PDB file of C-alpha atoms in Angstrom:
ATOM      1  CA  MET A   1      49.999  73.283  91.706  1.00 39.00           C
ATOM      2  CA  LYS A   2      49.215  76.665  90.178  1.00 33.00           C
ATOM      3  CA  LYS A   3      51.184  78.426  92.920  1.00 35.00           C
ATOM      4  CA  TRP A   4      54.192  76.176  92.312  1.00 36.00           C
ATOM      5  CA  TRP A   5      54.179  77.066  88.606  1.00 33.00           C
ATOM      6  CA  LEU A   6      54.009  80.765  89.451  1.00 33.00           C
ATOM      7  CA  LEU A   7      56.998  80.413  91.779  1.00 32.00           C
ATOM      8  CA  ILE A   8      58.988  78.569  89.103  1.00 30.00           C
ATOM      9  CA  LEU A   9      58.166  81.208  86.492  1.00 29.00           C
ATOM     10  CA  PHE A  10      59.093  84.011  88.929  1.00 30.00           C
ATOM     11  CA  ALA A  11      62.436  82.353  89.739  1.00 32.00           C
ATOM     12  CA  ALA A  12      63.169  81.829  86.039  1.00 31.00           C
ATOM     13  CA  PHE A  13      62.384  85.493  85.386  1.00 26.00           C
ATOM     14  CA  ARG A  14      64.772  86.612  88.132  1.00 32.00           C
ATOM     15  CA  ILE A  15      67.599  84.397  86.874  1.00 32.00           C
ATOM     16  CA  GLY A  16      67.106  85.624  83.316  1.00 32.00           C
ATOM     17  CA  ALA A  17      66.894  89.235  84.426  1.00 32.00           C
ATOM     18  CA  GLN A  18      70.266  89.050  86.134  1.00 42.00           C
ATOM     19  CA  VAL A  19      72.119  88.169  82.925  1.00 39.00           C
ATOM     20  CA  GLN A  20      71.910  90.907  80.325  1.00 47.00           C
ATOM     21  CA  MET A  21      74.109  91.572  77.337  1.00 42.00           C
ATOM     22  CA  PRO A  22      76.312  94.586  78.081  1.00 50.00           C
ATOM     23  CA  THR A  23      75.871  97.784  76.067  1.00 48.00           C
ATOM     24  CA  LEU A  24      78.958  98.978  74.195  1.00 45.00           C
ATOM     25  CA  GLN A  25      79.808 102.564  75.143  1.00 49.00           C
ATOM     26  CA  GLY A  26      81.315 104.365  72.135  1.00 48.00           C
ATOM     27  CA  LYS A  27      83.766 102.814  69.719  1.00 48.00           C
ATOM     28  CA  PRO A  28      86.564 100.472  70.835  1.00 52.00           C
ATOM     29  CA  ILE A  29      89.844 102.313  71.473  1.00 58.00           C
ATOM     30  CA  ASP A  30      92.773 101.046  69.427  1.00 57.00           C
ATOM     31  CA  TRP A  31      95.942 100.809  71.483  1.00 65.00           C
ATOM     32  CA  ASN A  32      99.163  98.891  71.456  1.00 72.00           C
ATOM     33  CA  ALA A  33     100.122  97.924  75.016  1.00 79.00           C
ATOM     34  CA  ASP A  34     101.163  94.941  77.099  1.00 85.00           C
ATOM     35  CA  ARG A  35      98.958  95.559  80.123  1.00 89.00           C
ATOM     36  CA  PHE A  36      95.787  97.534  80.725  1.00 90.00           C
ATOM     37  CA  LEU A  37      95.525  98.984  84.246  1.00 92.00           C
ATOM     38  CA  GLY A  38      92.218 100.837  84.117  1.00 90.00           C
ATOM     39  CA  HIS A  39      90.985 104.414  84.120  1.00 89.00           C
ATOM     40  CA  ASP A  40      90.784 107.151  86.724  1.00 90.00           C
ATOM     41  CA  LYS A  41      87.865 109.360  87.736  1.00 86.00           C
ATOM     42  CA  PHE A  42      88.901 111.939  85.125  1.00 89.00           C
ATOM     43  CA  GLY A  43      88.628 109.447  82.276  1.00 87.00           C
ATOM     44  CA  TYR A  44      92.344 108.933  81.634  1.00 92.00           C
ATOM     45  CA  LEU A  45      93.406 105.431  80.634  1.00 91.00           C
ATOM     46  CA  TYR A  46      96.515 103.835  82.139  1.00 94.00           C
ATOM     47  CA  LEU A  47      98.514 101.190  80.311  1.00 92.00           C
ATOM     48  CA  ILE A  48     101.937  99.617  80.400  1.00 94.00           C
ATOM     49  CA  ARG A  49     104.011  99.072  77.280  1.00 90.00           C
ATOM     50  CA  ASP A  50     107.329  97.319  77.849  1.00 90.00           C
ATOM     51  CA  ARG A  51     108.528  99.061  81.052  1.00 93.00           C
ATOM     52  CA  GLU A  52     106.713 102.352  80.510  1.00 96.00           C
ATOM     53  CA  LEU A  53     103.571 103.597  82.265  1.00 96.00           C
ATOM     54  CA  ILE A  54     101.321 105.444  79.799  1.00 95.00           C
ATOM     55  CA  LYS A  55      98.457 107.808  80.623  1.00 95.00           C
ATOM     56  CA  VAL A  56      96.204 108.756  77.710  1.00 91.00           C
ATOM     57  CA  GLN A  57      92.959 110.541  76.954  1.00 89.00           C
ATOM     58  CA  GLY A  58      92.210 111.347  73.328  1.00 84.00           C
ATOM     59  CA  ALA A  59      95.230 113.141  71.874  1.00 85.00           C
ATOM     60  CA  GLN A  60      96.702 113.817  75.332  1.00 89.00           C
ATOM     61  CA  GLN A  61      99.407 111.414  76.415  1.00 91.00           C
ATOM     62  CA  ALA A  62     102.068 111.213  79.122  1.00 95.00           C
ATOM     63  CA  GLY A  63     104.559 108.511  79.953  1.00 96.00           C
ATOM     64  CA  PHE A  64     107.054 107.467  82.596  1.00 98.00           C
ATOM     65  CA  GLN A  65     109.733 104.833  82.493  1.00 97.00           C
ATOM     66  CA  LYS A  66     112.634 103.810  84.684  1.00 97.00           C
ATOM     67  CA  PRO A  67     113.900 100.698  82.890  1.00 96.00           C
ATOM     68  CA  GLU A  68     116.834 100.252  85.264  1.00 97.00           C
ATOM     69  CA  LEU A  69     114.330  99.182  87.949  1.00 97.00           C
ATOM     70  CA  GLY A  70     113.004  96.328  85.839  1.00 96.00           C
ATOM     71  CA  ARG A  71     109.397  95.296  85.348  1.00 96.00           C
ATOM     72  CA  ILE A  72     106.562  97.303  86.907  1.00 97.00           C
ATOM     73  CA  ALA A  73     104.992  94.783  89.281  1.00 96.00           C
ATOM     74  CA  ARG A  74     102.025  96.992  90.139  1.00 96.00           C
ATOM     75  CA  ALA A  75     100.701 100.459  89.419  1.00 96.00           C
ATOM     76  CA  ASP A  76      98.341 102.100  91.913  1.00 96.00           C
ATOM     77  CA  ILE A  77      96.162 104.739  90.223  1.00 94.00           C
ATOM     78  CA  LEU A  78      93.812 105.278  93.178  1.00 91.00           C
ATOM     79  CA  ASN A  79      94.987 108.892  93.416  1.00 93.00           C
ATOM     80  CA  PRO A  80      95.516 110.238  89.859  1.00 94.00           C
ATOM     81  CA  LEU A  81      97.457 113.144  91.374  1.00 95.00           C
ATOM     82  CA  LEU A  82      99.930 110.696  92.960  1.00 96.00           C
ATOM     83  CA  PRO A  83     100.221 107.414  91.005  1.00 97.00           C
ATOM     84  CA  LEU A  84     102.434 104.779  92.615  1.00 98.00           C
ATOM     85  CA  LEU A  85     104.658 102.280  90.814  1.00 98.00           C
ATOM     86  CA  PHE A  86     106.004  99.203  92.583  1.00 98.00           C
ATOM     87  CA  TYR A  87     109.195  97.562  91.280  1.00 98.00           C
ATOM     88  CA  ARG A  88     109.426  94.253  93.114  1.00 97.00           C
ATOM     89  CA  ASP A  89     112.794  93.186  91.674  1.00 96.00           C
ATOM     90  CA  PHE A  90     114.493  96.243  93.162  1.00 97.00           C
ATOM     91  CA  ASN A  91     112.402  96.574  96.336  1.00 98.00           C
ATOM     92  CA  THR A  92     111.441 100.085  95.256  1.00 98.00           C
ATOM     93  CA  VAL A  93     108.377 102.284  94.875  1.00 98.00           C
ATOM     94  CA  VAL A  94     108.179 105.440  92.781  1.00 98.00           C
ATOM     95  CA  MET A  95     105.550 108.147  93.228  1.00 98.00           C
ATOM     96  CA  LEU A  96     104.583 110.417  90.340  1.00 98.00           C
ATOM     97  CA  ASP A  97     102.595 113.602  89.845  1.00 97.00           C
ATOM     98  CA  SER A  98      99.562 113.982  87.585  1.00 96.00           C
ATOM     99  CA  GLN A  99     101.842 114.518  84.559  1.00 96.00           C
ATOM    100  CA  LEU A 100     103.782 111.337  85.404  1.00 97.00           C
ATOM    101  CA  ASN A 101     106.875 113.173  86.556  1.00 98.00           C
ATOM    102  CA  GLU A 102     108.799 111.495  89.372  1.00 98.00           C
ATOM    103  CA  VAL A 103     108.291 113.217  92.734  1.00 97.00           C
ATOM    104  CA  ARG A 104     109.690 110.605  95.124  1.00 97.00           C
ATOM    105  CA  MET A 105     111.461 107.265  95.067  1.00 98.00           C
ATOM    106  CA  VAL A 106     111.842 104.918  98.042  1.00 98.00           C
ATOM    107  CA  ASN A 107     114.388 102.120  97.804  1.00 98.00           C
ATOM    108  CA  PHE A 108     113.523  99.952 100.796  1.00 97.00           C
ATOM    109  CA  SER A 109     116.837  98.115 100.592  1.00 96.00           C
ATOM    110  CA  GLU A 110     118.622 101.376 101.431  1.00 95.00           C
ATOM    111  CA  LEU A 111     116.589 101.750 104.634  1.00 94.00           C
ATOM    112  CA  GLN A 112     118.746  99.087 106.263  1.00 90.00           C
ATOM    113  CA  GLN A 113     121.143 101.916 107.051  1.00 84.00           C
ATOM    114  CA  LYS A 114     118.407 103.309 109.317  1.00 85.00           C
ATOM    115  CA  GLY A 115     117.800  99.943 110.948  1.00 88.00           C
ATOM    116  CA  LEU A 116     114.689  99.150 108.896  1.00 92.00           C
ATOM    117  CA  THR A 117     114.703  95.898 106.936  1.00 95.00           C
ATOM    118  CA  ILE A 118     111.733  95.436 104.610  1.00 97.00           C
ATOM    119  CA  ALA A 119     111.228  93.177 101.594  1.00 97.00           C
ATOM    120  CA  VAL A 120     108.172  94.645  99.887  1.00 98.00           C
ATOM    121  CA  GLU A 121     105.659  92.153  98.516  1.00 97.00           C
ATOM    122  CA  ALA A 122     102.686  94.525  98.276  1.00 98.00           C
ATOM    123  CA  ALA A 123     102.432  98.310  98.081  1.00 98.00           C
ATOM    124  CA  GLY A 124      99.630 100.850  97.772  1.00 97.00           C
ATOM    125  CA  ILE A 125      98.734 104.444  98.532  1.00 96.00           C
ATOM    126  CA  ALA A 126      97.331 105.132 102.024  1.00 97.00           C
ATOM    127  CA  SER A 127      96.308 108.336 103.805  1.00 95.00           C
ATOM    128  CA  MET A 128      98.438 110.978 105.532  1.00 95.00           C
ATOM    129  CA  ASN A 129     101.701 110.601 103.563  1.00 96.00           C
ATOM    130  CA  ARG A 130     101.766 106.846 104.112  1.00 98.00           C
ATOM    131  CA  LEU A 131     101.921 103.698 102.032  1.00 98.00           C
ATOM    132  CA  TRP A 132     100.398 100.315 102.622  1.00 98.00           C
ATOM    133  CA  ILE A 133     103.324  97.889 102.698  1.00 98.00           C
ATOM    134  CA  PHE A 134     103.369  94.136 103.180  1.00 98.00           C
ATOM    135  CA  ASP A 135     106.794  92.996 104.369  1.00 97.00           C
ATOM    136  CA  GLY A 136     107.660  89.508 103.173  1.00 96.00           C
ATOM    137  CA  LEU A 137     110.318  89.017 105.846  1.00 96.00           C
ATOM    138  CA  SER A 138     108.131  89.573 108.905  1.00 96.00           C
ATOM    139  CA  ARG A 139     104.902  88.613 107.078  1.00 96.00           C
ATOM    140  CA  GLN A 140     103.573  91.877 108.465  1.00 97.00           C
ATOM    141  CA  LEU A 141     101.203  94.374 106.886  1.00 98.00           C
ATOM    142  CA  GLY A 142     101.882  97.943 107.925  1.00 98.00           C
ATOM    143  CA  LEU A 143     101.861 101.641 107.128  1.00 98.00           C
ATOM    144  CA  PHE A 144     105.074 103.265 105.925  1.00 98.00           C
ATOM    145  CA  ASP A 145     105.438 107.018 106.484  1.00 97.00           C
ATOM    146  CA  TYR A 146     107.590 108.112 103.547  1.00 96.00           C
ATOM    147  CA  ASN A 147     108.405 111.493 105.077  1.00 96.00           C
ATOM    148  CA  ARG A 148     109.730 109.980 108.307  1.00 95.00           C
ATOM    149  CA  SER A 149     110.861 106.598 106.934  1.00 95.00           C
ATOM    150  CA  THR A 150     108.978 104.747 109.686  1.00 96.00           C
ATOM    151  CA  PHE A 151     107.023 101.496 109.473  1.00 97.00           C
ATOM    152  CA  THR A 152     104.021 100.888 111.768  1.00 97.00           C
ATOM    153  CA  PRO A 153     102.659  97.304 111.843  1.00 97.00           C
ATOM    154  CA  VAL A 154      98.922  96.910 111.300  1.00 96.00           C
ATOM    155  CA  GLY A 155      97.194  93.783 112.581  1.00 92.00           C
ATOM    156  CA  ASN A 156      98.886  90.420 113.093  1.00 93.00           C
ATOM    157  CA  PRO A 157     101.535  88.730 110.925  1.00 94.00           C
ATOM    158  CA  GLN A 158     100.087  86.676 108.079  1.00 93.00           C
ATOM    159  CA  GLN A 159     100.802  82.966 107.723  1.00 91.00           C
ATOM    160  CA  GLN A 160      99.722  82.610 104.093  1.00 94.00           C
ATOM    161  CA  ASN A 161     101.006  84.332 100.977  1.00 94.00           C
ATOM    162  CA  MET A 162      98.943  87.041  99.304  1.00 95.00           C
ATOM    163  CA  ILE A 163      97.865  86.132  95.783  1.00 97.00           C
ATOM    164  CA  ALA A 164      95.830  89.298  95.116  1.00 97.00           C
ATOM    165  CA  TYR A 165      95.255  92.597  96.889  1.00 98.00           C
ATOM    166  CA  THR A 166      93.889  96.096  96.601  1.00 97.00           C
ATOM    167  CA  SER A 167      93.897  99.154  98.836  1.00 96.00           C
ATOM    168  CA  ASP A 168      92.463 102.596  99.315  1.00 96.00           C
ATOM    169  CA  TYR A 169      93.410 105.385 101.713  1.00 96.00           C
ATOM    170  CA  ASN A 170      91.944 103.700 104.785  1.00 96.00           C
ATOM    171  CA  ARG A 171      91.665  99.981 103.981  1.00 97.00           C
ATOM    172  CA  PHE A 172      93.742  97.090 102.648  1.00 98.00           C
ATOM    173  CA  THR A 173      91.979  94.036 101.203  1.00 98.00           C
ATOM    174  CA  TRP A 174      93.578  90.796 100.075  1.00 98.00           C
ATOM    175  CA  ILE A 175      93.097  87.146  99.140  1.00 98.00           C
ATOM    176  CA  ASP A 176      95.574  84.610 100.496  1.00 97.00           C
ATOM    177  CA  SER A 177      96.881  81.383  98.979  1.00 96.00           C
ATOM    178  CA  GLN A 178      93.993  79.452 100.570  1.00 97.00           C
ATOM    179  CA  ARG A 179      91.598  81.837  98.741  1.00 97.00           C
ATOM    180  CA  HIS A 180      90.396  83.400 102.000  1.00 98.00           C
ATOM    181  CA  MET A 181      89.576  87.089 101.654  1.00 98.00           C
ATOM    182  CA  PHE A 182      90.354  89.610 104.405  1.00 98.00           C
ATOM    183  CA  SER A 183      90.126  93.355 104.872  1.00 97.00           C
ATOM    184  CA  THR A 184      91.783  95.561 107.481  1.00 97.00           C
ATOM    185  CA  ASP A 185      91.642  99.257 108.284  1.00 97.00           C
ATOM    186  CA  VAL A 186      94.419 101.625 109.328  1.00 97.00           C
ATOM    187  CA  PHE A 187      93.767 100.810 112.983  1.00 96.00           C
ATOM    188  CA  GLY A 188      94.364  97.089 112.480  1.00 95.00           C
ATOM    189  CA  LYS A 189      90.748  95.964 112.728  1.00 96.00           C
ATOM    190  CA  THR A 190      90.637  92.944 110.421  1.00 96.00           C
ATOM    191  CA  ALA A 191      87.517  91.281 109.025  1.00 96.00           C
ATOM    192  CA  THR A 192      87.317  87.838 107.425  1.00 97.00           C
ATOM    193  CA  ILE A 193      85.140  88.336 104.361  1.00 98.00           C
ATOM    194  CA  GLY A 194      84.817  84.751 103.106  1.00 98.00           C
ATOM    195  CA  LYS A 195      86.348  82.305 100.673  1.00 97.00           C
ATOM    196  CA  THR A 196      86.549  82.843  96.923  1.00 98.00           C
ATOM    197  CA  PRO A 197      86.273  80.251  94.157  1.00 97.00           C
ATOM    198  CA  GLU A 198      89.348  79.374  92.126  1.00 97.00           C
ATOM    199  CA  PHE A 199      90.181  82.082  89.606  1.00 97.00           C
ATOM    200  CA  ASP A 200      92.674  83.031  86.933  1.00 96.00           C
ATOM    201  CA  ALA A 201      92.404  86.758  87.669  1.00 96.00           C
ATOM    202  CA  VAL A 202      90.434  88.935  90.069  1.00 97.00           C
ATOM    203  CA  PHE A 203      89.309  92.565  90.284  1.00 97.00           C
ATOM    204  CA  PHE A 204      88.225  94.025  93.623  1.00 97.00           C
ATOM    205  CA  VAL A 205      84.994  96.007  93.328  1.00 96.00           C
ATOM    206  CA  SER A 206      84.897  96.728  97.079  1.00 95.00           C
ATOM    207  CA  GLU A 207      86.169  95.205 100.316  1.00 95.00           C
ATOM    208  CA  GLN A 208      83.448  92.542  99.953  1.00 97.00           C
ATOM    209  CA  GLU A 209      82.877  92.244  96.205  1.00 97.00           C
ATOM    210  CA  ILE A 210      84.998  90.937  93.351  1.00 98.00           C
ATOM    211  CA  ILE A 211      84.776  90.221  89.644  1.00 97.00           C
ATOM    212  CA  TYR A 212      86.796  87.123  88.915  1.00 97.00           C
ATOM    213  CA  ARG A 213      87.874  85.455  85.714  1.00 95.00           C
ATOM    214  CA  LYS A 214      87.962  81.724  85.109  1.00 94.00           C
ATOM    215  CA  GLY A 215      88.885  80.828  81.556  1.00 91.00           C
ATOM    216  CA  ASP A 216      86.962  83.224  79.316  1.00 86.00           C
ATOM    217  CA  ASP A 217      84.157  83.753  81.852  1.00 91.00           C
ATOM    218  CA  LEU A 218      83.675  86.727  84.168  1.00 93.00           C
ATOM    219  CA  THR A 219      81.629  86.430  87.355  1.00 95.00           C
ATOM    220  CA  TYR A 220      80.546  89.044  89.873  1.00 96.00           C
ATOM    221  CA  LEU A 221      80.566  87.765  93.474  1.00 97.00           C
ATOM    222  CA  ASN A 222      79.749  89.255  96.843  1.00 97.00           C
ATOM    223  CA  VAL A 223      82.168  87.167  98.888  1.00 98.00           C
ATOM    224  CA  SER A 224      80.565  88.047 102.225  1.00 96.00           C
ATOM    225  CA  ASN A 225      77.182  86.496 101.397  1.00 95.00           C
ATOM    226  CA  GLY A 226      77.988  84.282  98.415  1.00 94.00           C
ATOM    227  CA  THR A 227      75.615  85.948  95.961  1.00 93.00           C
ATOM    228  CA  GLY A 228      76.705  86.682  92.417  1.00 94.00           C
ATOM    229  CA  LYS A 229      75.999  86.458  88.736  1.00 92.00           C
ATOM    230  CA  SER A 230      77.749  85.660  85.491  1.00 91.00           C
ATOM    231  CA  LEU A 231      78.702  88.662  83.360  1.00 89.00           C
ATOM    232  CA  PRO A 232      78.202  88.215  79.608  1.00 81.00           C
ATOM    233  CA  VAL A 233      81.403  89.087  77.759  1.00 75.00           C
ATOM    234  CA  VAL A 234      81.284  89.946  74.078  1.00 67.00           C
ATOM    235  CA  ASP A 235      85.081  89.818  73.668  1.00 67.00           C
ATOM    236  CA  LYS A 236      85.737  86.170  74.498  1.00 67.00           C
ATOM    237  CA  SER A 237      89.498  86.424  73.993  1.00 77.00           C
ATOM    238  CA  PHE A 238      90.666  89.187  76.321  1.00 85.00           C
ATOM    239  CA  ASP A 239      93.759  89.931  78.386  1.00 85.00           C
ATOM    240  CA  ALA A 240      92.519  92.166  81.199  1.00 89.00           C
ATOM    241  CA  TYR A 241      89.458  93.951  82.536  1.00 91.00           C
ATOM    242  CA  PHE A 242      88.527  96.832  84.826  1.00 93.00           C
ATOM    243  CA  TYR A 243      85.262  97.928  86.447  1.00 93.00           C
ATOM    244  CA  GLY A 244      84.378 101.421  87.597  1.00 88.00           C
ATOM    245  CA  ASP A 245      81.436 103.841  87.414  1.00 83.00           C
ATOM    246  CA  GLN A 246      79.191 101.049  86.044  1.00 86.00           C
ATOM    247  CA  ASN A 247      81.562 100.534  83.116  1.00 87.00           C
ATOM    248  CA  LEU A 248      83.307  97.248  82.394  1.00 90.00           C
ATOM    249  CA  SER A 249      86.446  97.818  80.337  1.00 89.00           C
ATOM    250  CA  ILE A 250      87.765  94.854  78.353  1.00 88.00           C
ATOM    251  CA  PHE A 251      91.340  94.950  77.089  1.00 87.00           C
ATOM    252  CA  THR A 252      92.354  92.789  74.108  1.00 82.00           C
ATOM    253  CA  LYS A 253      95.485  92.825  71.960  1.00 75.00           C
ATOM    254  CA  GLN A 254      93.669  95.008  69.451  1.00 76.00           C
ATOM    255  CA  ALA A 255      91.515  97.420  71.445  1.00 79.00           C
ATOM    256  CA  ILE A 256      89.849  98.521  74.664  1.00 83.00           C
ATOM    257  CA  SER A 257      86.056  98.170  74.724  1.00 84.00           C
ATOM    258  CA  ASN A 258      83.826  99.713  77.384  1.00 84.00           C
ATOM    259  CA  TYR A 259      80.460  98.191  78.308  1.00 86.00           C
ATOM    260  CA  LYS A 260      77.686  99.533  80.494  1.00 86.00           C
ATOM    261  CA  ILE A 261      76.985  97.021  83.278  1.00 85.00           C
ATOM    262  CA  THR A 262      75.118  97.610  86.549  1.00 83.00           C
ATOM    263  CA  LEU A 263      76.113  95.322  89.396  1.00 85.00           C
ATOM    264  CA  PRO A 264      73.704  94.389  92.228  1.00 77.00           C
TER     265      PRO A 264
END
């Protein structure tokens, strides 16, 4: 009986140890924006106000807007020297430099003149002057070489719609409408990671890990093995969140707060 009590106490200690109140890092940052995208490795914050991308750090600020292309569907800040904006309504991506000046624009609708028909549903920066592109017409993920205007399919066509995705230079990871999570590399090797719970929003920590939101709750989950933990959130009413370098950034209508949190 004594051993059973020790096991119960040990388990209770482990469960309690996993859930710790986050430590606020510095003062909340006041900012007026519609969407919070996150921060890069240099500490710059990226936000969207109306149809403008804003990059800010202290008193330094830069902005880019192209309102004629409509709403910014996604901003990829993986490479802070080459941010990517995806305008779904106009089937267009725009690449910027570190000062948010336009360096290249690709209107995929205009590529029909070259015999290439693509309806972009997902876009991200890849390696070697290429973009990750998911074509909604062929249901095909591929790599688009923006110098040569060529599209190389990667893997097999997808049957389900993508409801969330992320990418880096060598890998594209997504969750489909059945909440199955997959990851593929530039050579087309695709891995089935697992199935996620229902969520209202999701942030990809890695090709196997996510932080998902359901209601006002945030949960860390390793989708490949099913382990996870609830993340205490001080700001119960928040609009967006971002995790990087052991910092959880919470974006509300009033401010951005950064908390120190170590994931497993």
